[in-house]
Amino acid sequence: MKEVLKDLDKAFENRIRLGIMSALVVNDYIDYTSLKELLDVTDGNLASHLKSLEKCGYVSYEKAFVDRKPNTNYSATEKGKEAFIKHIKAIEQLLQ
Amino acid sequence: MKEKYLEDIKEIKEIMNRSTRFISLSGLSGVSTGLIALVGVAAAYLMVFQEQNWLIEQAVSIDATNLFYLLLIAVVTLGLSIGSAIFFTTQKAIRQSQKVWDQQSKRLLVNLSIPLVTGGLLCLLLLYKGFVGFLPALTLVFYGLALINASKYTWPELRNLGLFEIVLGLLAIQFIAYSLLMWALGFGVIQVIYGLIVQKKYK
Protein backbone atom coordinates (compact mmCIF):
# COMPACT_ATOMS: atom_id res chain seq x y z
CA MET A 1 0.00 0.00 0.00
CA LYS A 2 2.77 2.43 0.98
CA GLU A 3 4.55 1.73 -2.31
CA VAL A 4 1.47 2.57 -4.33
CA LEU A 5 0.79 5.77 -2.45
CA LYS A 6 4.31 6.94 -3.26
CA ASP A 7 3.45 6.75 -6.97
CA LEU A 8 0.46 9.04 -6.63
CA ASP A 9 1.53 12.43 -7.90
CA LYS A 10 0.77 15.43 -5.71
CA ALA A 11 0.54 17.56 -8.84
CA PHE A 12 -2.54 15.63 -9.98
CA GLU A 13 -4.43 15.74 -6.73
CA ASN A 14 -6.32 18.75 -7.96
CA ARG A 15 -9.21 18.00 -10.35
CA ILE A 16 -8.41 20.80 -12.76
CA ARG A 17 -4.75 19.83 -13.07
CA LEU A 18 -5.83 16.23 -13.60
CA GLY A 19 -8.24 17.44 -16.29
CA ILE A 20 -5.58 19.49 -18.04
CA MET A 21 -3.22 16.52 -18.18
CA SER A 22 -5.97 14.12 -19.36
CA ALA A 23 -6.69 16.39 -22.30
CA LEU A 24 -3.05 17.06 -23.14
CA VAL A 25 -1.87 13.44 -23.16
CA VAL A 26 -4.36 12.48 -25.88
CA ASN A 27 -3.82 15.58 -28.02
CA ASP A 28 -0.63 16.89 -29.65
CA TYR A 29 -1.51 20.32 -28.32
CA ILE A 30 -4.55 22.33 -27.23
CA ASP A 31 -4.86 26.10 -27.31
CA TYR A 32 -5.68 28.08 -24.20
CA THR A 33 -9.26 28.99 -25.17
CA SER A 34 -10.23 25.43 -26.11
CA LEU A 35 -8.75 24.17 -22.87
CA LYS A 36 -10.77 26.72 -20.94
CA GLU A 37 -14.00 25.70 -22.67
CA LEU A 38 -13.24 22.00 -22.36
CA LEU A 39 -12.71 22.16 -18.61
CA ASP A 40 -15.24 24.92 -18.01
CA VAL A 41 -12.99 26.95 -15.68
CA THR A 42 -12.20 30.65 -15.22
CA ASP A 43 -9.12 32.35 -16.68
CA GLY A 44 -7.43 32.86 -13.34
CA ASN A 45 -8.05 29.30 -12.27
CA LEU A 46 -6.74 27.75 -15.47
CA ALA A 47 -3.70 30.02 -15.65
CA SER A 48 -2.57 29.26 -12.11
CA HIS A 49 -2.94 25.50 -12.57
CA LEU A 50 -1.11 25.60 -15.89
CA LYS A 51 1.66 27.55 -14.21
CA SER A 52 2.09 24.97 -11.49
CA LEU A 53 2.16 22.12 -14.04
CA GLU A 54 4.79 24.07 -15.98
CA LYS A 55 6.86 24.38 -12.81
CA CYS A 56 6.82 20.60 -12.43
CA GLY A 57 8.03 20.37 -16.04
CA TYR A 58 4.87 18.46 -17.05
CA VAL A 59 3.50 21.01 -19.49
CA SER A 60 5.13 23.18 -22.14
CA TYR A 61 3.68 25.95 -24.24
CA GLU A 62 4.28 27.79 -27.45
CA LYS A 63 2.98 31.24 -28.18
CA ALA A 64 1.34 31.65 -31.57
CA PHE A 65 -0.76 34.24 -33.36
CA VAL A 66 -4.06 33.37 -35.01
CA ASP A 67 -5.55 36.23 -37.04
CA ARG A 68 -3.16 38.53 -35.22
CA LYS A 69 -4.68 37.52 -31.89
CA PRO A 70 -2.28 35.94 -29.44
CA ASN A 71 -2.96 32.30 -28.75
CA THR A 72 -0.96 29.91 -26.63
CA ASN A 73 -0.74 26.23 -27.46
CA TYR A 74 -0.14 23.88 -24.57
CA SER A 75 1.23 20.36 -24.74
CA ALA A 76 2.31 17.67 -22.31
CA THR A 77 6.05 17.01 -22.00
CA GLU A 78 7.51 13.49 -22.02
CA LYS A 79 8.10 13.86 -18.28
CA GLY A 80 4.47 14.92 -17.83
CA LYS A 81 3.15 11.96 -19.81
CA GLU A 82 5.26 9.52 -17.80
CA ALA A 83 4.13 11.04 -14.52
CA PHE A 84 0.49 10.91 -15.63
CA ILE A 85 0.69 7.24 -16.63
CA LYS A 86 2.38 6.40 -13.33
CA HIS A 87 -0.35 8.25 -11.48
CA ILE A 88 -3.13 6.40 -13.32
CA LYS A 89 -1.47 3.04 -12.69
CA ALA A 90 -1.27 3.86 -8.98
CA ILE A 91 -4.98 4.73 -8.94
CA GLU A 92 -5.82 1.48 -10.72
CA GLN A 93 -3.89 -0.50 -8.15
CA LEU A 94 -5.61 1.29 -5.31
CA LEU A 95 -8.99 0.47 -6.80
CA GLN A 96 -8.25 -3.23 -7.21
CA MET B 1 -10.98 7.80 -0.64
CA LYS B 2 -11.93 5.11 -3.12
CA GLU B 3 -14.87 7.13 -4.38
CA LYS B 4 -12.63 10.09 -5.11
CA TYR B 5 -10.38 7.98 -7.34
CA LEU B 6 -13.32 6.33 -9.11
CA GLU B 7 -14.64 9.81 -9.76
CA ASP B 8 -11.16 10.88 -10.99
CA ILE B 9 -11.00 8.00 -13.48
CA LYS B 10 -14.48 8.78 -14.77
CA GLU B 11 -13.53 12.41 -15.26
CA ILE B 12 -10.26 11.51 -17.02
CA LYS B 13 -12.10 9.25 -19.48
CA GLU B 14 -14.75 11.87 -20.11
CA ILE B 15 -12.24 14.64 -20.82
CA MET B 16 -10.15 12.41 -23.06
CA ASN B 17 -13.23 11.56 -25.12
CA ARG B 18 -14.54 15.09 -25.26
CA SER B 19 -11.16 16.55 -26.24
CA THR B 20 -10.50 14.12 -29.09
CA ARG B 21 -13.87 13.13 -30.53
CA PHE B 22 -16.39 15.30 -32.31
CA ILE B 23 -19.56 14.15 -30.59
CA SER B 24 -22.10 16.30 -32.39
CA LEU B 25 -22.00 14.29 -35.62
CA SER B 26 -25.65 13.38 -36.01
CA GLY B 27 -26.90 9.88 -36.76
CA LEU B 28 -29.64 11.50 -38.83
CA SER B 29 -26.99 12.73 -41.25
CA GLY B 30 -26.17 9.06 -41.91
CA VAL B 31 -29.84 8.33 -42.57
CA SER B 32 -30.28 11.33 -44.88
CA THR B 33 -27.09 10.73 -46.89
CA GLY B 34 -28.10 7.07 -47.21
CA LEU B 35 -31.50 7.97 -48.64
CA ILE B 36 -29.98 10.54 -51.00
CA ALA B 37 -27.44 7.94 -52.15
CA LEU B 38 -30.25 5.47 -52.94
CA VAL B 39 -31.91 8.05 -55.17
CA GLY B 40 -28.52 8.80 -56.75
CA VAL B 41 -27.84 5.15 -57.56
CA ALA B 42 -31.35 4.75 -58.95
CA ALA B 43 -30.82 7.82 -61.15
CA ALA B 44 -27.47 6.49 -62.36
CA TYR B 45 -29.13 3.18 -63.25
CA LEU B 46 -32.14 4.68 -65.02
CA MET B 47 -30.30 7.47 -66.84
CA VAL B 48 -27.06 5.73 -67.77
CA PHE B 49 -26.39 2.10 -66.90
CA GLN B 50 -29.75 0.58 -67.93
CA GLU B 51 -29.05 1.24 -71.61
CA GLN B 52 -25.36 0.34 -71.55
CA ASN B 53 -23.27 -2.71 -70.91
CA TRP B 54 -20.69 -0.79 -68.92
CA LEU B 55 -20.34 -2.86 -65.76
CA ILE B 56 -17.28 -4.71 -67.07
CA GLU B 57 -13.53 -4.76 -66.40
CA GLN B 58 -12.63 -3.15 -69.73
CA ALA B 59 -12.57 0.48 -70.68
CA VAL B 60 -15.62 1.69 -72.60
CA SER B 61 -16.04 4.80 -74.67
CA ILE B 62 -18.41 7.13 -72.93
CA ASP B 63 -20.30 9.64 -75.03
CA ALA B 64 -20.54 13.26 -73.91
CA THR B 65 -24.22 13.02 -72.87
CA ASN B 66 -23.75 10.06 -70.56
CA LEU B 67 -20.55 11.53 -69.13
CA PHE B 68 -22.49 14.70 -68.38
CA TYR B 69 -25.28 12.71 -66.70
CA LEU B 70 -22.83 10.73 -64.59
CA LEU B 71 -20.96 13.83 -63.43
CA LEU B 72 -24.23 15.68 -62.81
CA ILE B 73 -25.61 12.84 -60.66
CA ALA B 74 -22.31 12.64 -58.77
CA VAL B 75 -22.16 16.36 -58.08
CA VAL B 76 -25.83 16.66 -57.06
CA THR B 77 -25.72 13.55 -54.82
CA LEU B 78 -22.49 14.65 -53.19
CA GLY B 79 -23.69 18.22 -52.71
CA LEU B 80 -27.01 17.18 -51.16
CA SER B 81 -25.31 14.60 -48.92
CA ILE B 82 -22.74 17.05 -47.58
CA GLY B 83 -25.44 19.69 -47.17
CA SER B 84 -27.75 17.41 -45.20
CA ALA B 85 -24.89 16.10 -43.03
CA ILE B 86 -23.87 19.67 -42.16
CA PHE B 87 -27.50 20.59 -41.47
CA PHE B 88 -28.25 17.76 -39.02
CA THR B 89 -24.88 18.07 -37.33
CA THR B 90 -25.26 21.82 -36.84
CA GLN B 91 -28.74 21.24 -35.38
CA LYS B 92 -27.39 18.71 -32.93
CA ALA B 93 -24.44 20.93 -31.97
CA ILE B 94 -26.80 23.81 -31.25
CA ARG B 95 -28.98 21.53 -29.10
CA GLN B 96 -25.93 20.38 -27.14
CA SER B 97 -24.61 23.97 -27.06
CA GLN B 98 -21.35 22.80 -28.62
CA LYS B 99 -19.34 24.53 -31.28
CA VAL B 100 -19.60 23.04 -34.78
CA TRP B 101 -16.29 24.37 -36.03
CA ASP B 102 -13.69 23.50 -33.43
CA GLN B 103 -10.43 21.62 -33.23
CA GLN B 104 -12.25 18.27 -33.07
CA SER B 105 -14.47 18.81 -36.11
CA LYS B 106 -11.57 20.20 -38.14
CA ARG B 107 -9.50 17.15 -37.30
CA LEU B 108 -12.42 14.87 -38.20
CA LEU B 109 -12.87 16.60 -41.54
CA VAL B 110 -9.18 16.53 -42.48
CA ASN B 111 -8.86 12.84 -41.68
CA LEU B 112 -12.06 11.99 -43.53
CA SER B 113 -10.99 14.04 -46.55
CA ILE B 114 -7.54 12.59 -47.19
CA PRO B 115 -8.66 9.12 -48.37
CA LEU B 116 -11.89 10.53 -49.79
CA VAL B 117 -10.27 13.16 -52.02
CA THR B 118 -7.60 10.66 -53.13
CA GLY B 119 -10.32 8.20 -54.12
CA GLY B 120 -12.38 10.90 -55.78
CA LEU B 121 -9.49 12.06 -57.97
CA LEU B 122 -8.57 8.47 -58.85
CA CYS B 123 -12.18 7.77 -59.88
CA LEU B 124 -12.31 10.92 -62.02
CA LEU B 125 -9.12 9.85 -63.83
CA LEU B 126 -10.50 6.32 -64.38
CA LEU B 127 -13.80 7.73 -65.62
CA TYR B 128 -11.88 9.93 -68.05
CA LYS B 129 -10.07 6.82 -69.32
CA GLY B 130 -13.35 4.93 -69.66
CA PHE B 131 -13.04 2.44 -66.78
CA VAL B 132 -16.52 3.19 -65.55
CA GLY B 133 -17.11 -0.37 -64.30
CA PHE B 134 -14.57 0.07 -61.51
CA LEU B 135 -16.17 3.19 -60.08
CA PRO B 136 -18.71 1.58 -57.71
CA ALA B 137 -16.02 -0.66 -56.22
CA LEU B 138 -13.40 2.05 -55.81
CA THR B 139 -15.76 4.66 -54.38
CA LEU B 140 -16.89 2.07 -51.80
CA VAL B 141 -13.34 1.07 -50.86
CA PHE B 142 -12.07 4.64 -50.49
CA TYR B 143 -15.19 5.71 -48.61
CA GLY B 144 -14.65 2.80 -46.24
CA LEU B 145 -11.00 3.77 -45.69
CA ALA B 146 -12.04 7.38 -45.08
CA LEU B 147 -14.59 6.28 -42.45
CA ILE B 148 -12.05 4.10 -40.67
CA ASN B 149 -9.57 6.97 -40.66
CA ALA B 150 -12.22 9.36 -39.32
CA SER B 151 -13.58 6.96 -36.69
CA LYS B 152 -10.79 7.90 -34.27
CA TYR B 153 -12.15 11.43 -34.14
CA THR B 154 -15.88 10.80 -33.75
CA TRP B 155 -18.18 7.83 -33.03
CA PRO B 156 -16.08 4.64 -32.93
CA GLU B 157 -18.95 2.86 -34.74
CA LEU B 158 -17.78 4.44 -38.00
CA ARG B 159 -14.93 1.94 -38.00
CA ASN B 160 -17.26 -1.04 -38.50
CA LEU B 161 -19.29 0.84 -41.07
CA GLY B 162 -16.02 1.49 -42.93
CA LEU B 163 -15.13 -2.20 -42.84
CA PHE B 164 -18.52 -3.09 -44.35
CA GLU B 165 -17.98 -0.57 -47.15
CA ILE B 166 -14.56 -2.02 -47.96
CA VAL B 167 -15.94 -5.58 -48.11
CA LEU B 168 -18.76 -4.46 -50.40
CA GLY B 169 -16.23 -2.61 -52.55
CA LEU B 170 -14.14 -5.75 -52.98
CA LEU B 171 -17.28 -7.77 -53.79
CA ALA B 172 -18.18 -5.14 -56.36
CA ILE B 173 -14.92 -5.88 -58.20
CA GLN B 174 -15.38 -9.65 -58.00
CA PHE B 175 -19.04 -9.52 -59.10
CA ILE B 176 -18.72 -6.45 -61.25
CA ALA B 177 -22.07 -6.94 -63.02
CA TYR B 178 -23.77 -6.46 -59.64
CA SER B 179 -21.67 -3.51 -58.57
CA LEU B 180 -24.57 -1.05 -58.75
CA LEU B 181 -26.37 -3.22 -56.24
CA MET B 182 -23.32 -3.07 -53.94
CA TRP B 183 -23.31 0.68 -54.40
CA ALA B 184 -26.92 0.93 -53.27
CA LEU B 185 -26.26 -1.41 -50.34
CA GLY B 186 -23.09 0.37 -49.19
CA PHE B 187 -23.94 4.02 -49.63
CA GLY B 188 -27.67 3.56 -49.09
CA VAL B 189 -28.99 0.70 -46.98
CA ILE B 190 -26.05 0.11 -44.59
CA GLN B 191 -25.53 3.82 -44.08
CA VAL B 192 -29.19 4.28 -43.12
CA ILE B 193 -29.01 1.36 -40.67
CA TYR B 194 -25.82 2.73 -39.08
CA GLY B 195 -27.28 6.20 -38.90
CA LEU B 196 -30.26 4.81 -36.97
CA ILE B 197 -28.02 2.82 -34.62
CA VAL B 198 -25.83 5.85 -33.82
CA GLN B 199 -28.87 8.09 -33.49
CA LYS B 200 -30.49 5.73 -31.01
CA LYS B 201 -27.31 5.19 -29.01
CA TYR B 202 -26.18 8.80 -28.66
CA LYS B 203 -29.41 10.72 -28.59
GROMACS .gro file of C-alpha atoms in nm:
model
  299
    1MET     CA    1   0.000   0.000   0.000
    2LYS     CA    2   0.277   0.243   0.098
    3GLU     CA    3   0.455   0.173  -0.231
    4VAL     CA    4   0.147   0.257  -0.433
    5LEU     CA    5   0.079   0.577  -0.245
    6LYS     CA    6   0.431   0.694  -0.326
    7ASP     CA    7   0.345   0.675  -0.697
    8LEU     CA    8   0.046   0.904  -0.663
    9ASP     CA    9   0.153   1.243  -0.790
   10LYS     CA   10   0.077   1.543  -0.571
   11ALA     CA   11   0.054   1.756  -0.884
   12PHE     CA   12  -0.254   1.563  -0.998
   13GLU     CA   13  -0.443   1.574  -0.673
   14ASN     CA   14  -0.632   1.875  -0.796
   15ARG     CA   15  -0.921   1.800  -1.035
   16ILE     CA   16  -0.841   2.080  -1.276
   17ARG     CA   17  -0.475   1.983  -1.307
   18LEU     CA   18  -0.583   1.623  -1.360
   19GLY     CA   19  -0.824   1.744  -1.629
   20ILE     CA   20  -0.558   1.949  -1.804
   21MET     CA   21  -0.322   1.652  -1.818
   22SER     CA   22  -0.597   1.412  -1.936
   23ALA     CA   23  -0.669   1.639  -2.230
   24LEU     CA   24  -0.305   1.706  -2.314
   25VAL     CA   25  -0.187   1.344  -2.316
   26VAL     CA   26  -0.436   1.248  -2.588
   27ASN     CA   27  -0.382   1.558  -2.802
   28ASP     CA   28  -0.063   1.689  -2.965
   29TYR     CA   29  -0.151   2.032  -2.832
   30ILE     CA   30  -0.455   2.233  -2.723
   31ASP     CA   31  -0.486   2.610  -2.731
   32TYR     CA   32  -0.568   2.808  -2.420
   33THR     CA   33  -0.926   2.899  -2.517
   34SER     CA   34  -1.023   2.543  -2.611
   35LEU     CA   35  -0.875   2.417  -2.287
   36LYS     CA   36  -1.077   2.672  -2.094
   37GLU     CA   37  -1.400   2.570  -2.267
   38LEU     CA   38  -1.324   2.200  -2.236
   39LEU     CA   39  -1.271   2.216  -1.861
   40ASP     CA   40  -1.524   2.492  -1.801
   41VAL     CA   41  -1.299   2.695  -1.568
   42THR     CA   42  -1.220   3.065  -1.522
   43ASP     CA   43  -0.912   3.235  -1.668
   44GLY     CA   44  -0.743   3.286  -1.334
   45ASN     CA   45  -0.805   2.930  -1.227
   46LEU     CA   46  -0.674   2.775  -1.547
   47ALA     CA   47  -0.370   3.002  -1.565
   48SER     CA   48  -0.257   2.926  -1.211
   49HIS     CA   49  -0.294   2.550  -1.257
   50LEU     CA   50  -0.111   2.560  -1.589
   51LYS     CA   51   0.166   2.755  -1.421
   52SER     CA   52   0.209   2.497  -1.149
   53LEU     CA   53   0.216   2.212  -1.404
   54GLU     CA   54   0.479   2.407  -1.598
   55LYS     CA   55   0.686   2.438  -1.281
   56CYS     CA   56   0.682   2.060  -1.243
   57GLY     CA   57   0.803   2.037  -1.604
   58TYR     CA   58   0.487   1.846  -1.705
   59VAL     CA   59   0.350   2.101  -1.949
   60SER     CA   60   0.513   2.318  -2.214
   61TYR     CA   61   0.368   2.595  -2.424
   62GLU     CA   62   0.428   2.779  -2.745
   63LYS     CA   63   0.298   3.124  -2.818
   64ALA     CA   64   0.134   3.165  -3.157
   65PHE     CA   65  -0.076   3.424  -3.336
   66VAL     CA   66  -0.406   3.337  -3.501
   67ASP     CA   67  -0.555   3.623  -3.704
   68ARG     CA   68  -0.316   3.853  -3.522
   69LYS     CA   69  -0.468   3.752  -3.189
   70PRO     CA   70  -0.228   3.594  -2.944
   71ASN     CA   71  -0.296   3.230  -2.875
   72THR     CA   72  -0.096   2.991  -2.663
   73ASN     CA   73  -0.074   2.623  -2.746
   74TYR     CA   74  -0.014   2.388  -2.457
   75SER     CA   75   0.123   2.036  -2.474
   76ALA     CA   76   0.231   1.767  -2.231
   77THR     CA   77   0.605   1.701  -2.200
   78GLU     CA   78   0.751   1.349  -2.202
   79LYS     CA   79   0.810   1.386  -1.828
   80GLY     CA   80   0.447   1.492  -1.783
   81LYS     CA   81   0.315   1.196  -1.981
   82GLU     CA   82   0.526   0.952  -1.780
   83ALA     CA   83   0.413   1.104  -1.452
   84PHE     CA   84   0.049   1.091  -1.563
   85ILE     CA   85   0.069   0.724  -1.663
   86LYS     CA   86   0.238   0.640  -1.333
   87HIS     CA   87  -0.035   0.825  -1.148
   88ILE     CA   88  -0.313   0.640  -1.332
   89LYS     CA   89  -0.147   0.304  -1.269
   90ALA     CA   90  -0.127   0.386  -0.898
   91ILE     CA   91  -0.498   0.473  -0.894
   92GLU     CA   92  -0.582   0.148  -1.072
   93GLN     CA   93  -0.389  -0.050  -0.815
   94LEU     CA   94  -0.561   0.129  -0.531
   95LEU     CA   95  -0.899   0.047  -0.680
   96GLN     CA   96  -0.825  -0.323  -0.721
   97MET     CA   97  -1.098   0.780  -0.064
   98LYS     CA   98  -1.193   0.511  -0.312
   99GLU     CA   99  -1.487   0.713  -0.438
  100LYS     CA  100  -1.263   1.009  -0.511
  101TYR     CA  101  -1.038   0.798  -0.734
  102LEU     CA  102  -1.332   0.633  -0.911
  103GLU     CA  103  -1.464   0.981  -0.976
  104ASP     CA  104  -1.116   1.088  -1.099
  105ILE     CA  105  -1.100   0.800  -1.348
  106LYS     CA  106  -1.448   0.878  -1.477
  107GLU     CA  107  -1.353   1.241  -1.526
  108ILE     CA  108  -1.026   1.151  -1.702
  109LYS     CA  109  -1.210   0.925  -1.948
  110GLU     CA  110  -1.475   1.187  -2.011
  111ILE     CA  111  -1.224   1.464  -2.082
  112MET     CA  112  -1.015   1.241  -2.306
  113ASN     CA  113  -1.323   1.156  -2.512
  114ARG     CA  114  -1.454   1.509  -2.526
  115SER     CA  115  -1.116   1.655  -2.624
  116THR     CA  116  -1.050   1.412  -2.909
  117ARG     CA  117  -1.387   1.313  -3.053
  118PHE     CA  118  -1.639   1.530  -3.231
  119ILE     CA  119  -1.956   1.415  -3.059
  120SER     CA  120  -2.210   1.630  -3.239
  121LEU     CA  121  -2.200   1.429  -3.562
  122SER     CA  122  -2.565   1.338  -3.601
  123GLY     CA  123  -2.690   0.988  -3.676
  124LEU     CA  124  -2.964   1.150  -3.883
  125SER     CA  125  -2.699   1.273  -4.125
  126GLY     CA  126  -2.617   0.906  -4.191
  127VAL     CA  127  -2.984   0.833  -4.257
  128SER     CA  128  -3.028   1.133  -4.488
  129THR     CA  129  -2.709   1.073  -4.689
  130GLY     CA  130  -2.810   0.707  -4.721
  131LEU     CA  131  -3.150   0.797  -4.864
  132ILE     CA  132  -2.998   1.054  -5.100
  133ALA     CA  133  -2.744   0.794  -5.215
  134LEU     CA  134  -3.025   0.547  -5.294
  135VAL     CA  135  -3.191   0.805  -5.517
  136GLY     CA  136  -2.852   0.880  -5.675
  137VAL     CA  137  -2.784   0.515  -5.756
  138ALA     CA  138  -3.135   0.475  -5.895
  139ALA     CA  139  -3.082   0.782  -6.115
  140ALA     CA  140  -2.747   0.649  -6.236
  141TYR     CA  141  -2.913   0.318  -6.325
  142LEU     CA  142  -3.214   0.468  -6.502
  143MET     CA  143  -3.030   0.747  -6.684
  144VAL     CA  144  -2.706   0.573  -6.777
  145PHE     CA  145  -2.639   0.210  -6.690
  146GLN     CA  146  -2.975   0.058  -6.793
  147GLU     CA  147  -2.905   0.124  -7.161
  148GLN     CA  148  -2.536   0.034  -7.155
  149ASN     CA  149  -2.327  -0.271  -7.091
  150TRP     CA  150  -2.069  -0.079  -6.892
  151LEU     CA  151  -2.034  -0.286  -6.576
  152ILE     CA  152  -1.728  -0.471  -6.707
  153GLU     CA  153  -1.353  -0.476  -6.640
  154GLN     CA  154  -1.263  -0.315  -6.973
  155ALA     CA  155  -1.257   0.048  -7.068
  156VAL     CA  156  -1.562   0.169  -7.260
  157SER     CA  157  -1.604   0.480  -7.467
  158ILE     CA  158  -1.841   0.713  -7.293
  159ASP     CA  159  -2.030   0.964  -7.503
  160ALA     CA  160  -2.054   1.326  -7.391
  161THR     CA  161  -2.422   1.302  -7.287
  162ASN     CA  162  -2.375   1.006  -7.056
  163LEU     CA  163  -2.055   1.153  -6.913
  164PHE     CA  164  -2.249   1.470  -6.838
  165TYR     CA  165  -2.528   1.271  -6.670
  166LEU     CA  166  -2.283   1.073  -6.459
  167LEU     CA  167  -2.096   1.383  -6.343
  168LEU     CA  168  -2.423   1.568  -6.281
  169ILE     CA  169  -2.561   1.284  -6.066
  170ALA     CA  170  -2.231   1.264  -5.877
  171VAL     CA  171  -2.216   1.636  -5.808
  172VAL     CA  172  -2.583   1.666  -5.706
  173THR     CA  173  -2.572   1.355  -5.482
  174LEU     CA  174  -2.249   1.465  -5.319
  175GLY     CA  175  -2.369   1.822  -5.271
  176LEU     CA  176  -2.701   1.718  -5.116
  177SER     CA  177  -2.531   1.460  -4.892
  178ILE     CA  178  -2.274   1.705  -4.758
  179GLY     CA  179  -2.544   1.969  -4.717
  180SER     CA  180  -2.775   1.741  -4.520
  181ALA     CA  181  -2.489   1.610  -4.303
  182ILE     CA  182  -2.387   1.967  -4.216
  183PHE     CA  183  -2.750   2.059  -4.147
  184PHE     CA  184  -2.825   1.776  -3.902
  185THR     CA  185  -2.488   1.807  -3.733
  186THR     CA  186  -2.526   2.182  -3.684
  187GLN     CA  187  -2.874   2.124  -3.538
  188LYS     CA  188  -2.739   1.871  -3.293
  189ALA     CA  189  -2.444   2.093  -3.197
  190ILE     CA  190  -2.680   2.381  -3.125
  191ARG     CA  191  -2.898   2.153  -2.910
  192GLN     CA  192  -2.593   2.038  -2.714
  193SER     CA  193  -2.461   2.397  -2.706
  194GLN     CA  194  -2.135   2.280  -2.862
  195LYS     CA  195  -1.934   2.453  -3.128
  196VAL     CA  196  -1.960   2.304  -3.478
  197TRP     CA  197  -1.629   2.437  -3.603
  198ASP     CA  198  -1.369   2.350  -3.343
  199GLN     CA  199  -1.043   2.162  -3.323
  200GLN     CA  200  -1.225   1.827  -3.307
  201SER     CA  201  -1.447   1.881  -3.611
  202LYS     CA  202  -1.157   2.020  -3.814
  203ARG     CA  203  -0.950   1.715  -3.730
  204LEU     CA  204  -1.242   1.487  -3.820
  205LEU     CA  205  -1.287   1.660  -4.154
  206VAL     CA  206  -0.918   1.653  -4.248
  207ASN     CA  207  -0.886   1.284  -4.168
  208LEU     CA  208  -1.206   1.199  -4.353
  209SER     CA  209  -1.099   1.404  -4.655
  210ILE     CA  210  -0.754   1.259  -4.719
  211PRO     CA  211  -0.866   0.912  -4.837
  212LEU     CA  212  -1.189   1.053  -4.979
  213VAL     CA  213  -1.027   1.316  -5.202
  214THR     CA  214  -0.760   1.066  -5.313
  215GLY     CA  215  -1.032   0.820  -5.412
  216GLY     CA  216  -1.238   1.090  -5.578
  217LEU     CA  217  -0.949   1.206  -5.797
  218LEU     CA  218  -0.857   0.847  -5.885
  219CYS     CA  219  -1.218   0.777  -5.988
  220LEU     CA  220  -1.231   1.092  -6.202
  221LEU     CA  221  -0.912   0.985  -6.383
  222LEU     CA  222  -1.050   0.632  -6.438
  223LEU     CA  223  -1.380   0.773  -6.562
  224TYR     CA  224  -1.188   0.993  -6.805
  225LYS     CA  225  -1.007   0.682  -6.932
  226GLY     CA  226  -1.335   0.493  -6.966
  227PHE     CA  227  -1.304   0.244  -6.678
  228VAL     CA  228  -1.652   0.319  -6.555
  229GLY     CA  229  -1.711  -0.037  -6.430
  230PHE     CA  230  -1.457   0.007  -6.151
  231LEU     CA  231  -1.617   0.319  -6.008
  232PRO     CA  232  -1.871   0.158  -5.771
  233ALA     CA  233  -1.602  -0.066  -5.622
  234LEU     CA  234  -1.340   0.205  -5.581
  235THR     CA  235  -1.576   0.466  -5.438
  236LEU     CA  236  -1.689   0.207  -5.180
  237VAL     CA  237  -1.334   0.107  -5.086
  238PHE     CA  238  -1.207   0.464  -5.049
  239TYR     CA  239  -1.519   0.571  -4.861
  240GLY     CA  240  -1.465   0.280  -4.624
  241LEU     CA  241  -1.100   0.377  -4.569
  242ALA     CA  242  -1.204   0.738  -4.508
  243LEU     CA  243  -1.459   0.628  -4.245
  244ILE     CA  244  -1.205   0.410  -4.067
  245ASN     CA  245  -0.957   0.697  -4.066
  246ALA     CA  246  -1.222   0.936  -3.932
  247SER     CA  247  -1.358   0.696  -3.669
  248LYS     CA  248  -1.079   0.790  -3.427
  249TYR     CA  249  -1.215   1.143  -3.414
  250THR     CA  250  -1.588   1.080  -3.375
  251TRP     CA  251  -1.818   0.783  -3.303
  252PRO     CA  252  -1.608   0.464  -3.293
  253GLU     CA  253  -1.895   0.286  -3.474
  254LEU     CA  254  -1.778   0.444  -3.800
  255ARG     CA  255  -1.493   0.194  -3.800
  256ASN     CA  256  -1.726  -0.104  -3.850
  257LEU     CA  257  -1.929   0.084  -4.107
  258GLY     CA  258  -1.602   0.149  -4.293
  259LEU     CA  259  -1.513  -0.220  -4.284
  260PHE     CA  260  -1.852  -0.309  -4.435
  261GLU     CA  261  -1.798  -0.057  -4.715
  262ILE     CA  262  -1.456  -0.202  -4.796
  263VAL     CA  263  -1.594  -0.558  -4.811
  264LEU     CA  264  -1.876  -0.446  -5.040
  265GLY     CA  265  -1.623  -0.261  -5.255
  266LEU     CA  266  -1.414  -0.575  -5.298
  267LEU     CA  267  -1.728  -0.777  -5.379
  268ALA     CA  268  -1.818  -0.514  -5.636
  269ILE     CA  269  -1.492  -0.588  -5.820
  270GLN     CA  270  -1.538  -0.965  -5.800
  271PHE     CA  271  -1.904  -0.952  -5.910
  272ILE     CA  272  -1.872  -0.645  -6.125
  273ALA     CA  273  -2.207  -0.694  -6.302
  274TYR     CA  274  -2.377  -0.646  -5.964
  275SER     CA  275  -2.167  -0.351  -5.857
  276LEU     CA  276  -2.457  -0.105  -5.875
  277LEU     CA  277  -2.637  -0.322  -5.624
  278MET     CA  278  -2.332  -0.307  -5.394
  279TRP     CA  279  -2.331   0.068  -5.440
  280ALA     CA  280  -2.692   0.093  -5.327
  281LEU     CA  281  -2.626  -0.141  -5.034
  282GLY     CA  282  -2.309   0.037  -4.919
  283PHE     CA  283  -2.394   0.402  -4.963
  284GLY     CA  284  -2.767   0.356  -4.909
  285VAL     CA  285  -2.899   0.070  -4.698
  286ILE     CA  286  -2.605   0.011  -4.459
  287GLN     CA  287  -2.553   0.382  -4.408
  288VAL     CA  288  -2.919   0.428  -4.312
  289ILE     CA  289  -2.901   0.136  -4.067
  290TYR     CA  290  -2.582   0.273  -3.908
  291GLY     CA  291  -2.728   0.620  -3.890
  292LEU     CA  292  -3.026   0.481  -3.697
  293ILE     CA  293  -2.802   0.282  -3.462
  294VAL     CA  294  -2.583   0.585  -3.382
  295GLN     CA  295  -2.887   0.809  -3.349
  296LYS     CA  296  -3.049   0.573  -3.101
  297LYS     CA  297  -2.731   0.519  -2.901
  298TYR     CA  298  -2.618   0.880  -2.866
  299LYS     CA  299  -2.941   1.072  -2.859
   0.00000   0.00000   0.00000
